[in-house]
mmCIF file with all atom_site columns, N, CA and C in Angstrom:
data_model
loop_
_atom_site.group_PDB
_atom_site.id
_atom_site.type_symbol
_atom_site.label_atom_id
_atom_site.label_alt_id
_atom_site.label_comp_id
_atom_site.label_asym_id
_atom_site.label_entity_id
_atom_site.label_seq_id
_atom_site.pdbx_PDB_ins_code
_atom_site.Cartn_x
_atom_site.Cartn_y
_atom_site.Cartn_z
_atom_site.occupancy
_atom_site.B_iso_or_equiv
_atom_site.pdbx_formal_charge
_atom_site.auth_seq_id
_atom_site.auth_comp_id
_atom_site.auth_asym_id
_atom_site.auth_atom_id
_atom_site.pdbx_PDB_model_num
ATOM 1   N N  . MET U 1 1  ? 2.951   -13.376 9.371   1.00 54.00 ? 1144 MET U N  1
ATOM 2   C CA . MET U 1 1  ? 2.819   -12.271 8.584   1.00 54.00 ? 1144 MET U CA 1
ATOM 3   C C  . MET U 1 1  ? 1.495   -11.716 8.163   1.00 54.00 ? 1144 MET U C  1
ATOM 4   N N  . LYS U 1 2  ? 1.335   -10.614 8.028   1.00 86.00 ? 1145 LYS U N  1
ATOM 5   C CA . LYS U 1 2  ? 0.383   -9.696  7.521   1.00 86.00 ? 1145 LYS U CA 1
ATOM 6   C C  . LYS U 1 2  ? 0.789   -9.037  6.523   1.00 86.00 ? 1145 LYS U C  1
ATOM 7   N N  . ASN U 1 3  ? -0.192  -8.961  5.516   1.00 92.00 ? 1146 ASN U N  1
ATOM 8   C CA . ASN U 1 3  ? -0.127  -8.390  4.185   1.00 92.00 ? 1146 ASN U CA 1
ATOM 9   C C  . ASN U 1 3  ? -1.275  -6.901  3.963   1.00 92.00 ? 1146 ASN U C  1
ATOM 10  N N  . LEU U 1 4  ? -1.022  -6.180  3.121   1.00 94.00 ? 1147 LEU U N  1
ATOM 11  C CA . LEU U 1 4  ? -1.655  -5.131  2.699   1.00 94.00 ? 1147 LEU U CA 1
ATOM 12  C C  . LEU U 1 4  ? -1.836  -5.410  1.382   1.00 94.00 ? 1147 LEU U C  1
ATOM 13  N N  . GLU U 1 5  ? -2.995  -5.675  1.035   1.00 95.00 ? 1148 GLU U N  1
ATOM 14  C CA . GLU U 1 5  ? -3.577  -5.830  -0.434  1.00 95.00 ? 1148 GLU U CA 1
ATOM 15  C C  . GLU U 1 5  ? -4.292  -4.606  -1.057  1.00 95.00 ? 1148 GLU U C  1
ATOM 16  N N  . SER U 1 6  ? -4.009  -4.537  -2.436  1.00 96.00 ? 1149 SER U N  1
ATOM 17  C CA . SER U 1 6  ? -4.858  -3.683  -3.368  1.00 96.00 ? 1149 SER U CA 1
ATOM 18  C C  . SER U 1 6  ? -6.505  -4.074  -2.944  1.00 96.00 ? 1149 SER U C  1
ATOM 19  N N  . THR U 1 7  ? -7.211  -3.138  -2.696  1.00 93.00 ? 1150 THR U N  1
ATOM 20  C CA . THR U 1 7  ? -8.578  -2.749  -2.993  1.00 93.00 ? 1150 THR U CA 1
ATOM 21  C C  . THR U 1 7  ? -9.193  -2.757  -3.989  1.00 93.00 ? 1150 THR U C  1
ATOM 22  N N  . MET U 1 8  ? -8.450  -2.256  -5.116  1.00 94.00 ? 1151 MET U N  1
ATOM 23  C CA . MET U 1 8  ? -9.086  -2.099  -6.035  1.00 94.00 ? 1151 MET U CA 1
ATOM 24  C C  . MET U 1 8  ? -7.929  -1.776  -7.305  1.00 94.00 ? 1151 MET U C  1
ATOM 25  N N  . ALA U 1 9  ? -8.095  -2.351  -8.310  1.00 97.00 ? 1152 ALA U N  1
ATOM 26  C CA . ALA U 1 9  ? -7.016  -2.228  -9.543  1.00 97.00 ? 1152 ALA U CA 1
ATOM 27  C C  . ALA U 1 9  ? -6.820  -0.332  -10.035 1.00 97.00 ? 1152 ALA U C  1
ATOM 28  N N  . GLY U 1 10 ? -5.568  0.028   -10.258 1.00 97.00 ? 1153 GLY U N  1
ATOM 29  C CA . GLY U 1 10 ? -5.315  1.068   -9.743  1.00 97.00 ? 1153 GLY U CA 1
ATOM 30  C C  . GLY U 1 10 ? -3.719  1.731   -10.162 1.00 97.00 ? 1153 GLY U C  1
ATOM 31  N N  . THR U 1 11 ? -3.075  2.604   -10.421 1.00 98.00 ? 1154 THR U N  1
ATOM 32  C CA . THR U 1 11 ? -1.595  3.038   -10.366 1.00 98.00 ? 1154 THR U CA 1
ATOM 33  C C  . THR U 1 11 ? -1.292  3.394   -8.985  1.00 98.00 ? 1154 THR U C  1
ATOM 34  N N  . VAL U 1 12 ? -0.251  2.904   -8.448  1.00 98.00 ? 1155 VAL U N  1
ATOM 35  C CA . VAL U 1 12 ? 0.244   3.515   -7.389  1.00 98.00 ? 1155 VAL U CA 1
ATOM 36  C C  . VAL U 1 12 ? 1.026   4.783   -7.298  1.00 98.00 ? 1155 VAL U C  1
ATOM 37  N N  . PHE U 1 13 ? 0.346   5.729   -6.904  1.00 98.00 ? 1156 PHE U N  1
ATOM 38  C CA . PHE U 1 13 ? 0.308   7.238   -6.714  1.00 98.00 ? 1156 PHE U CA 1
ATOM 39  C C  . PHE U 1 13 ? 1.771   7.552   -6.143  1.00 98.00 ? 1156 PHE U C  1
ATOM 40  N N  . THR U 1 14 ? 1.690   7.332   -4.898  1.00 98.00 ? 1157 THR U N  1
ATOM 41  C CA . THR U 1 14 ? 2.369   7.419   -3.712  1.00 98.00 ? 1157 THR U CA 1
ATOM 42  C C  . THR U 1 14 ? 2.956   6.300   -2.976  1.00 98.00 ? 1157 THR U C  1
ATOM 43  N N  . VAL U 1 15 ? 3.995   5.903   -2.170  1.00 98.00 ? 1158 VAL U N  1
ATOM 44  C CA . VAL U 1 15 ? 4.589   5.121   -1.550  1.00 98.00 ? 1158 VAL U CA 1
ATOM 45  C C  . VAL U 1 15 ? 5.228   6.121   -0.193  1.00 98.00 ? 1158 VAL U C  1
ATOM 46  N N  . ASN U 1 16 ? 4.248   5.888   0.965   1.00 97.00 ? 1159 ASN U N  1
ATOM 47  C CA . ASN U 1 16 ? 4.546   7.076   2.309   1.00 97.00 ? 1159 ASN U CA 1
ATOM 48  C C  . ASN U 1 16 ? 5.427   6.158   3.395   1.00 97.00 ? 1159 ASN U C  1
ATOM 49  N N  . VAL U 1 17 ? 5.761   5.135   3.021   1.00 97.00 ? 1160 VAL U N  1
ATOM 50  C CA . VAL U 1 17 ? 6.857   4.111   3.966   1.00 97.00 ? 1160 VAL U CA 1
ATOM 51  C C  . VAL U 1 17 ? 7.824   3.443   3.480   1.00 97.00 ? 1160 VAL U C  1
ATOM 52  N N  . ALA U 1 18 ? 8.903   3.254   4.259   1.00 97.00 ? 1161 ALA U N  1
ATOM 53  C CA . ALA U 1 18 ? 10.419  2.116   3.663   1.00 97.00 ? 1161 ALA U CA 1
ATOM 54  C C  . ALA U 1 18 ? 10.405  1.085   4.651   1.00 97.00 ? 1161 ALA U C  1
ATOM 55  N N  . VAL U 1 19 ? 11.144  0.289   3.734   1.00 97.00 ? 1162 VAL U N  1
ATOM 56  C CA . VAL U 1 19 ? 11.223  -1.373  4.654   1.00 97.00 ? 1162 VAL U CA 1
ATOM 57  C C  . VAL U 1 19 ? 12.010  -0.689  6.035   1.00 97.00 ? 1162 VAL U C  1
ATOM 58  N N  . GLY U 1 20 ? 11.447  -1.401  6.880   1.00 97.00 ? 1163 GLY U N  1
ATOM 59  C CA . GLY U 1 20 ? 12.236  -1.324  8.251   1.00 97.00 ? 1163 GLY U CA 1
ATOM 60  C C  . GLY U 1 20 ? 11.427  -0.231  9.416   1.00 97.00 ? 1163 GLY U C  1
ATOM 61  N N  . GLU U 1 21 ? 10.354  0.350   8.673   1.00 97.00 ? 1164 GLU U N  1
ATOM 62  C CA . GLU U 1 21 ? 9.589   1.634   9.038   1.00 97.00 ? 1164 GLU U CA 1
ATOM 63  C C  . GLU U 1 21 ? 8.418   0.397   10.155  1.00 97.00 ? 1164 GLU U C  1
ATOM 64  N N  . GLU U 1 22 ? 8.094   1.655   11.363  1.00 97.00 ? 1165 GLU U N  1
ATOM 65  C CA . GLU U 1 22 ? 7.250   1.021   12.176  1.00 97.00 ? 1165 GLU U CA 1
ATOM 66  C C  . GLU U 1 22 ? 6.175   1.727   11.656  1.00 97.00 ? 1165 GLU U C  1
ATOM 67  N N  . VAL U 1 23 ? 5.163   1.044   11.709  1.00 96.00 ? 1166 VAL U N  1
ATOM 68  C CA . VAL U 1 23 ? 3.578   1.617   11.170  1.00 96.00 ? 1166 VAL U CA 1
ATOM 69  C C  . VAL U 1 23 ? 2.501   1.037   11.965  1.00 96.00 ? 1166 VAL U C  1
ATOM 70  N N  . SER U 1 24 ? 1.399   2.062   12.219  1.00 95.00 ? 1167 SER U N  1
ATOM 71  C CA . SER U 1 24 ? 0.601   1.934   13.293  1.00 95.00 ? 1167 SER U CA 1
ATOM 72  C C  . SER U 1 24 ? -0.565  1.873   12.529  1.00 95.00 ? 1167 SER U C  1
ATOM 73  N N  . VAL U 1 25 ? -2.001  1.483   13.331  1.00 93.00 ? 1168 VAL U N  1
ATOM 74  C CA . VAL U 1 25 ? -2.931  1.134   12.827  1.00 93.00 ? 1168 VAL U CA 1
ATOM 75  C C  . VAL U 1 25 ? -3.668  2.787   12.247  1.00 93.00 ? 1168 VAL U C  1
ATOM 76  N N  . GLY U 1 26 ? -4.212  2.517   11.150  1.00 94.00 ? 1169 GLY U N  1
ATOM 77  C CA . GLY U 1 26 ? -4.927  3.758   10.244  1.00 94.00 ? 1169 GLY U CA 1
ATOM 78  C C  . GLY U 1 26 ? -3.905  4.464   9.499   1.00 94.00 ? 1169 GLY U C  1
ATOM 79  N N  . GLN U 1 27 ? -2.633  4.360   9.759   1.00 96.00 ? 1170 GLN U N  1
ATOM 80  C CA . GLN U 1 27 ? -1.488  4.889   8.823   1.00 96.00 ? 1170 GLN U CA 1
ATOM 81  C C  . GLN U 1 27 ? -1.434  4.723   7.305   1.00 96.00 ? 1170 GLN U C  1
ATOM 82  N N  . ILE U 1 28 ? -1.587  5.612   6.463   1.00 97.00 ? 1171 ILE U N  1
ATOM 83  C CA . ILE U 1 28 ? -1.836  5.647   5.260   1.00 97.00 ? 1171 ILE U CA 1
ATOM 84  C C  . ILE U 1 28 ? -0.360  5.198   4.519   1.00 97.00 ? 1171 ILE U C  1
ATOM 85  N N  . VAL U 1 29 ? -0.089  4.048   3.978   1.00 96.00 ? 1172 VAL U N  1
ATOM 86  C CA . VAL U 1 29 ? 1.130   3.367   3.698   1.00 96.00 ? 1172 VAL U CA 1
ATOM 87  C C  . VAL U 1 29 ? 1.211   3.825   1.866   1.00 96.00 ? 1172 VAL U C  1
ATOM 88  N N  . MET U 1 30 ? 0.243   3.784   1.582   1.00 97.00 ? 1173 MET U N  1
ATOM 89  C CA . MET U 1 30 ? 0.382   4.262   -0.081  1.00 97.00 ? 1173 MET U CA 1
ATOM 90  C C  . MET U 1 30 ? -1.159  4.732   -0.481  1.00 97.00 ? 1173 MET U C  1
ATOM 91  N N  . VAL U 1 31 ? -0.731  5.275   -1.514  1.00 98.00 ? 1174 VAL U N  1
ATOM 92  C CA . VAL U 1 31 ? -2.025  5.768   -2.163  1.00 98.00 ? 1174 VAL U CA 1
ATOM 93  C C  . VAL U 1 31 ? -1.890  5.399   -3.863  1.00 98.00 ? 1174 VAL U C  1
ATOM 94  N N  . LEU U 1 32 ? -3.363  5.035   -4.446  1.00 98.00 ? 1175 LEU U N  1
ATOM 95  C CA . LEU U 1 32 ? -3.302  4.379   -5.383  1.00 98.00 ? 1175 LEU U CA 1
ATOM 96  C C  . LEU U 1 32 ? -4.278  5.617   -6.077  1.00 98.00 ? 1175 LEU U C  1
ATOM 97  N N  . GLU U 1 33 ? -4.175  5.849   -7.498  1.00 97.00 ? 1176 GLU U N  1
ATOM 98  C CA . GLU U 1 33 ? -5.114  6.570   -8.264  1.00 97.00 ? 1176 GLU U CA 1
ATOM 99  C C  . GLU U 1 33 ? -5.863  5.812   -9.417  1.00 97.00 ? 1176 GLU U C  1
ATOM 100 N N  . SER U 1 34 ? -6.745  5.925   -9.391  1.00 94.00 ? 1177 SER U N  1
ATOM 101 C CA . SER U 1 34 ? -7.851  5.372   -10.222 1.00 94.00 ? 1177 SER U CA 1
ATOM 102 C C  . SER U 1 34 ? -8.884  5.978   -10.848 1.00 94.00 ? 1177 SER U C  1
ATOM 103 N N  . MET U 1 35 ? -9.027  6.287   -12.012 1.00 92.00 ? 1178 MET U N  1
ATOM 104 C CA . MET U 1 35 ? -10.228 6.877   -12.787 1.00 92.00 ? 1178 MET U CA 1
ATOM 105 C C  . MET U 1 35 ? -10.216 8.768   -12.196 1.00 92.00 ? 1178 MET U C  1
ATOM 106 N N  . LYS U 1 36 ? -8.585  8.623   -11.915 1.00 92.00 ? 1179 LYS U N  1
ATOM 107 C CA . LYS U 1 36 ? -8.406  10.331  -11.191 1.00 92.00 ? 1179 LYS U CA 1
ATOM 108 C C  . LYS U 1 36 ? -9.004  10.622  -9.995  1.00 92.00 ? 1179 LYS U C  1
ATOM 109 N N  . MET U 1 37 ? -9.477  9.442   -9.225  1.00 96.00 ? 1180 MET U N  1
ATOM 110 C CA . MET U 1 37 ? -9.414  9.339   -7.689  1.00 96.00 ? 1180 MET U CA 1
ATOM 111 C C  . MET U 1 37 ? -8.300  8.612   -7.189  1.00 96.00 ? 1180 MET U C  1
ATOM 112 N N  . GLU U 1 38 ? -7.968  9.430   -5.799  1.00 97.00 ? 1181 GLU U N  1
ATOM 113 C CA . GLU U 1 38 ? -6.723  9.002   -4.748  1.00 97.00 ? 1181 GLU U CA 1
ATOM 114 C C  . GLU U 1 38 ? -7.366  8.035   -4.033  1.00 97.00 ? 1181 GLU U C  1
ATOM 115 N N  . ILE U 1 39 ? -6.832  7.102   -3.922  1.00 96.00 ? 1182 ILE U N  1
ATOM 116 C CA . ILE U 1 39 ? -7.463  5.937   -2.603  1.00 96.00 ? 1182 ILE U CA 1
ATOM 117 C C  . ILE U 1 39 ? -6.276  5.546   -1.849  1.00 96.00 ? 1182 ILE U C  1
ATOM 118 N N  . PRO U 1 40 ? -6.373  6.181   -0.451  1.00 97.00 ? 1183 PRO U N  1
ATOM 119 C CA . PRO U 1 40 ? -5.389  5.758   0.471   1.00 97.00 ? 1183 PRO U CA 1
ATOM 120 C C  . PRO U 1 40 ? -5.652  4.235   0.766   1.00 97.00 ? 1183 PRO U C  1
ATOM 121 N N  . MET U 1 41 ? -4.488  3.602   1.242   1.00 96.00 ? 1184 MET U N  1
ATOM 122 C CA . MET U 1 41 ? -4.139  2.429   1.494   1.00 96.00 ? 1184 MET U CA 1
ATOM 123 C C  . MET U 1 41 ? -3.917  2.437   2.976   1.00 96.00 ? 1184 MET U C  1
ATOM 124 N N  . GLU U 1 42 ? -4.730  2.203   3.742   1.00 95.00 ? 1185 GLU U N  1
ATOM 125 C CA . GLU U 1 42 ? -4.237  2.389   5.028   1.00 95.00 ? 1185 GLU U CA 1
ATOM 126 C C  . GLU U 1 42 ? -3.991  1.097   5.760   1.00 95.00 ? 1185 GLU U C  1
ATOM 127 N N  . VAL U 1 43 ? -3.036  0.631   7.043   1.00 92.00 ? 1186 VAL U N  1
ATOM 128 C CA . VAL U 1 43 ? -2.586  -0.448  7.324   1.00 92.00 ? 1186 VAL U CA 1
ATOM 129 C C  . VAL U 1 43 ? -3.652  -0.777  8.383   1.00 92.00 ? 1186 VAL U C  1
ATOM 130 N N  . GLU U 1 44 ? -4.109  -1.871  8.661   1.00 88.00 ? 1187 GLU U N  1
ATOM 131 C CA . GLU U 1 44 ? -5.220  -2.803  9.394   1.00 88.00 ? 1187 GLU U CA 1
ATOM 132 C C  . GLU U 1 44 ? -4.235  -3.159  10.846  1.00 88.00 ? 1187 GLU U C  1
ATOM 133 N N  . VAL U 1 45 ? -3.250  -3.434  10.731  1.00 87.00 ? 1188 VAL U N  1
ATOM 134 C CA . VAL U 1 45 ? -2.719  -3.628  11.931  1.00 87.00 ? 1188 VAL U CA 1
ATOM 135 C C  . VAL U 1 45 ? -1.343  -3.227  12.207  1.00 87.00 ? 1188 VAL U C  1
ATOM 136 N N  . ALA U 1 46 ? -0.747  -2.760  13.546  1.00 91.00 ? 1189 ALA U N  1
ATOM 137 C CA . ALA U 1 46 ? 0.548   -1.989  13.736  1.00 91.00 ? 1189 ALA U CA 1
ATOM 138 C C  . ALA U 1 46 ? 1.578   -3.300  13.420  1.00 91.00 ? 1189 ALA U C  1
ATOM 139 N N  . GLY U 1 47 ? 2.698   -2.725  12.952  1.00 93.00 ? 1190 GLY U N  1
ATOM 140 C CA . GLY U 1 47 ? 3.741   -3.480  12.684  1.00 93.00 ? 1190 GLY U CA 1
ATOM 141 C C  . GLY U 1 47 ? 5.012   -2.977  11.918  1.00 93.00 ? 1190 GLY U C  1
ATOM 142 N N  . LYS U 1 48 ? 5.832   -3.718  11.733  1.00 96.00 ? 1191 LYS U N  1
ATOM 143 C CA . LYS U 1 48 ? 7.086   -3.109  10.950  1.00 96.00 ? 1191 LYS U CA 1
ATOM 144 C C  . LYS U 1 48 ? 7.237   -3.358  9.673   1.00 96.00 ? 1191 LYS U C  1
ATOM 145 N N  . ILE U 1 49 ? 7.503   -2.664  8.463   1.00 96.00 ? 1192 ILE U N  1
ATOM 146 C CA . ILE U 1 49 ? 7.319   -3.102  7.272   1.00 96.00 ? 1192 ILE U CA 1
ATOM 147 C C  . ILE U 1 49 ? 8.346   -3.892  6.654   1.00 96.00 ? 1192 ILE U C  1
ATOM 148 N N  . ALA U 1 50 ? 8.094   -5.109  6.137   1.00 96.00 ? 1193 ALA U N  1
ATOM 149 C CA . ALA U 1 50 ? 9.167   -6.259  5.800   1.00 96.00 ? 1193 ALA U CA 1
ATOM 150 C C  . ALA U 1 50 ? 9.663   -6.012  4.397   1.00 96.00 ? 1193 ALA U C  1
ATOM 151 N N  . THR U 1 51 ? 8.767   -6.110  3.559   1.00 97.00 ? 1194 THR U N  1
ATOM 152 C CA . THR U 1 51 ? 8.581   -5.244  1.887   1.00 97.00 ? 1194 THR U CA 1
ATOM 153 C C  . THR U 1 51 ? 8.034   -4.738  1.544   1.00 97.00 ? 1194 THR U C  1
ATOM 154 N N  . ILE U 1 52 ? 8.346   -4.121  0.690   1.00 97.00 ? 1195 ILE U N  1
ATOM 155 C CA . ILE U 1 52 ? 7.239   -3.102  -0.504  1.00 97.00 ? 1195 ILE U CA 1
ATOM 156 C C  . ILE U 1 52 ? 7.412   -3.308  -2.050  1.00 97.00 ? 1195 ILE U C  1
ATOM 157 N N  . LEU U 1 53 ? 5.883   -4.274  -2.210  1.00 97.00 ? 1196 LEU U N  1
ATOM 158 C CA . LEU U 1 53 ? 6.337   -5.184  -3.490  1.00 97.00 ? 1196 LEU U CA 1
ATOM 159 C C  . LEU U 1 53 ? 5.713   -4.333  -4.664  1.00 97.00 ? 1196 LEU U C  1
ATOM 160 N N  . ALA U 1 54 ? 5.207   -2.931  -4.394  1.00 97.00 ? 1197 ALA U N  1
ATOM 161 C CA . ALA U 1 54 ? 4.546   -2.080  -5.320  1.00 97.00 ? 1197 ALA U CA 1
ATOM 162 C C  . ALA U 1 54 ? 5.276   -0.589  -5.203  1.00 97.00 ? 1197 ALA U C  1
ATOM 163 N N  . LYS U 1 55 ? 5.936   -0.064  -6.640  1.00 97.00 ? 1198 LYS U N  1
ATOM 164 C CA . LYS U 1 55 ? 6.396   1.118   -6.249  1.00 97.00 ? 1198 LYS U CA 1
ATOM 165 C C  . LYS U 1 55 ? 5.615   2.133   -7.074  1.00 97.00 ? 1198 LYS U C  1
ATOM 166 N N  . GLU U 1 56 ? 6.202   3.445   -7.256  1.00 97.00 ? 1199 GLU U N  1
ATOM 167 C CA . GLU U 1 56 ? 5.403   4.344   -7.338  1.00 97.00 ? 1199 GLU U CA 1
ATOM 168 C C  . GLU U 1 56 ? 5.332   4.250   -9.392  1.00 97.00 ? 1199 GLU U C  1
ATOM 169 N N  . GLY U 1 57 ? 4.005   4.555   -9.663  1.00 97.00 ? 1200 GLY U N  1
ATOM 170 C CA . GLY U 1 57 ? 3.989   4.214   -11.331 1.00 97.00 ? 1200 GLY U CA 1
ATOM 171 C C  . GLY U 1 57 ? 3.518   3.126   -11.701 1.00 97.00 ? 1200 GLY U C  1
ATOM 172 N N  . ASP U 1 58 ? 3.473   1.769   -10.922 1.00 98.00 ? 1201 ASP U N  1
ATOM 173 C CA . ASP U 1 58 ? 3.195   0.325   -11.045 1.00 98.00 ? 1201 ASP U CA 1
ATOM 174 C C  . ASP U 1 58 ? 1.844   0.591   -11.459 1.00 98.00 ? 1201 ASP U C  1
ATOM 175 N N  . PHE U 1 59 ? 1.107   -0.499  -11.834 1.00 98.00 ? 1202 PHE U N  1
ATOM 176 C CA . PHE U 1 59 ? 0.220   -0.899  -11.938 1.00 98.00 ? 1202 PHE U CA 1
ATOM 177 C C  . PHE U 1 59 ? -0.427  -2.228  -11.256 1.00 98.00 ? 1202 PHE U C  1
ATOM 178 N N  . VAL U 1 60 ? -1.549  -1.937  -10.532 1.00 98.00 ? 1203 VAL U N  1
ATOM 179 C CA . VAL U 1 60 ? -1.833  -3.121  -9.650  1.00 98.00 ? 1203 VAL U CA 1
ATOM 180 C C  . VAL U 1 60 ? -3.231  -3.288  -9.676  1.00 98.00 ? 1203 VAL U C  1
ATOM 181 N N  . ASN U 1 61 ? -3.343  -4.631  -9.467  1.00 98.00 ? 1204 ASN U N  1
ATOM 182 C CA . ASN U 1 61 ? -5.112  -5.513  -9.746  1.00 98.00 ? 1204 ASN U CA 1
ATOM 183 C C  . ASN U 1 61 ? -5.575  -5.654  -8.285  1.00 98.00 ? 1204 ASN U C  1
ATOM 184 N N  . GLU U 1 62 ? -6.812  -5.443  -8.186  1.00 96.00 ? 1205 GLU U N  1
ATOM 185 C CA . GLU U 1 62 ? -7.633  -5.753  -6.772  1.00 96.00 ? 1205 GLU U CA 1
ATOM 186 C C  . GLU U 1 62 ? -7.023  -7.005  -6.299  1.00 96.00 ? 1205 GLU U C  1
ATOM 187 N N  . GLY U 1 63 ? -6.392  -7.475  -4.880  1.00 96.00 ? 1206 GLY U N  1
ATOM 188 C CA . GLY U 1 63 ? -6.022  -8.259  -4.510  1.00 96.00 ? 1206 GLY U CA 1
ATOM 189 C C  . GLY U 1 63 ? -4.469  -8.477  -4.598  1.00 96.00 ? 1206 GLY U C  1
ATOM 190 N N  . ASP U 1 64 ? -3.812  -7.824  -4.952  1.00 97.00 ? 1207 ASP U N  1
ATOM 191 C CA . ASP U 1 64 ? -2.465  -7.800  -4.955  1.00 97.00 ? 1207 ASP U CA 1
ATOM 192 C C  . ASP U 1 64 ? -1.927  -7.204  -4.019  1.00 97.00 ? 1207 ASP U C  1
ATOM 193 N N  . VAL U 1 65 ? -1.121  -7.707  -3.691  1.00 97.00 ? 1208 VAL U N  1
ATOM 194 C CA . VAL U 1 65 ? 0.198   -7.887  -2.326  1.00 97.00 ? 1208 VAL U CA 1
ATOM 195 C C  . VAL U 1 65 ? 0.884   -6.470  -2.403  1.00 97.00 ? 1208 VAL U C  1
ATOM 196 N N  . LEU U 1 66 ? 0.855   -5.198  -1.857  1.00 96.00 ? 1209 LEU U N  1
ATOM 197 C CA . LEU U 1 66 ? 1.312   -4.015  -1.802  1.00 96.00 ? 1209 LEU U CA 1
ATOM 198 C C  . LEU U 1 66 ? 2.540   -4.108  -0.875  1.00 96.00 ? 1209 LEU U C  1
ATOM 199 N N  . VAL U 1 67 ? 2.324   -4.421  0.211   1.00 96.00 ? 1210 VAL U N  1
ATOM 200 C CA . VAL U 1 67 ? 3.598   -4.247  1.509   1.00 96.00 ? 1210 VAL U CA 1
ATOM 201 C C  . VAL U 1 67 ? 3.009   -5.600  2.243   1.00 96.00 ? 1210 VAL U C  1
ATOM 202 N N  . THR U 1 68 ? 4.357   -6.457  2.925   1.00 95.00 ? 1211 THR U N  1
ATOM 203 C CA . THR U 1 68 ? 4.535   -7.387  3.906   1.00 95.00 ? 1211 THR U CA 1
ATOM 204 C C  . THR U 1 68 ? 4.661   -6.728  5.069   1.00 95.00 ? 1211 THR U C  1
ATOM 205 N N  . PHE U 1 69 ? 4.187   -7.520  6.319   1.00 94.00 ? 1212 PHE U N  1
ATOM 206 C CA . PHE U 1 69 ? 4.699   -7.200  7.593   1.00 94.00 ? 1212 PHE U CA 1
ATOM 207 C C  . PHE U 1 69 ? 5.580   -8.107  8.132   1.00 94.00 ? 1212 PHE U C  1
ATOM 208 N N  . GLU U 1 70 ? 6.457   -7.604  8.850   1.00 91.00 ? 1213 GLU U N  1
ATOM 209 C CA . GLU U 1 70 ? 7.396   -8.619  9.929   1.00 91.00 ? 1213 GLU U CA 1
ATOM 210 C C  . GLU U 1 70 ? 6.406   -9.344  10.980  1.00 91.00 ? 1213 GLU U C  1
#
């Protein structure tokens, strides 16, 4: 299983996927907001979303797992 980890600390602004959804490389699954900047979190591997560990409004730190894949 591959995970998508946060590349920086920030607040989850939007979640663009649902559990069970198939995603492709480069697809934006989540957008973080930090210091008034929006940072897209892109998928590095194609697959199916297994779990979403952060929801809109959550604060995350760099390295936190945001999404897991089957």
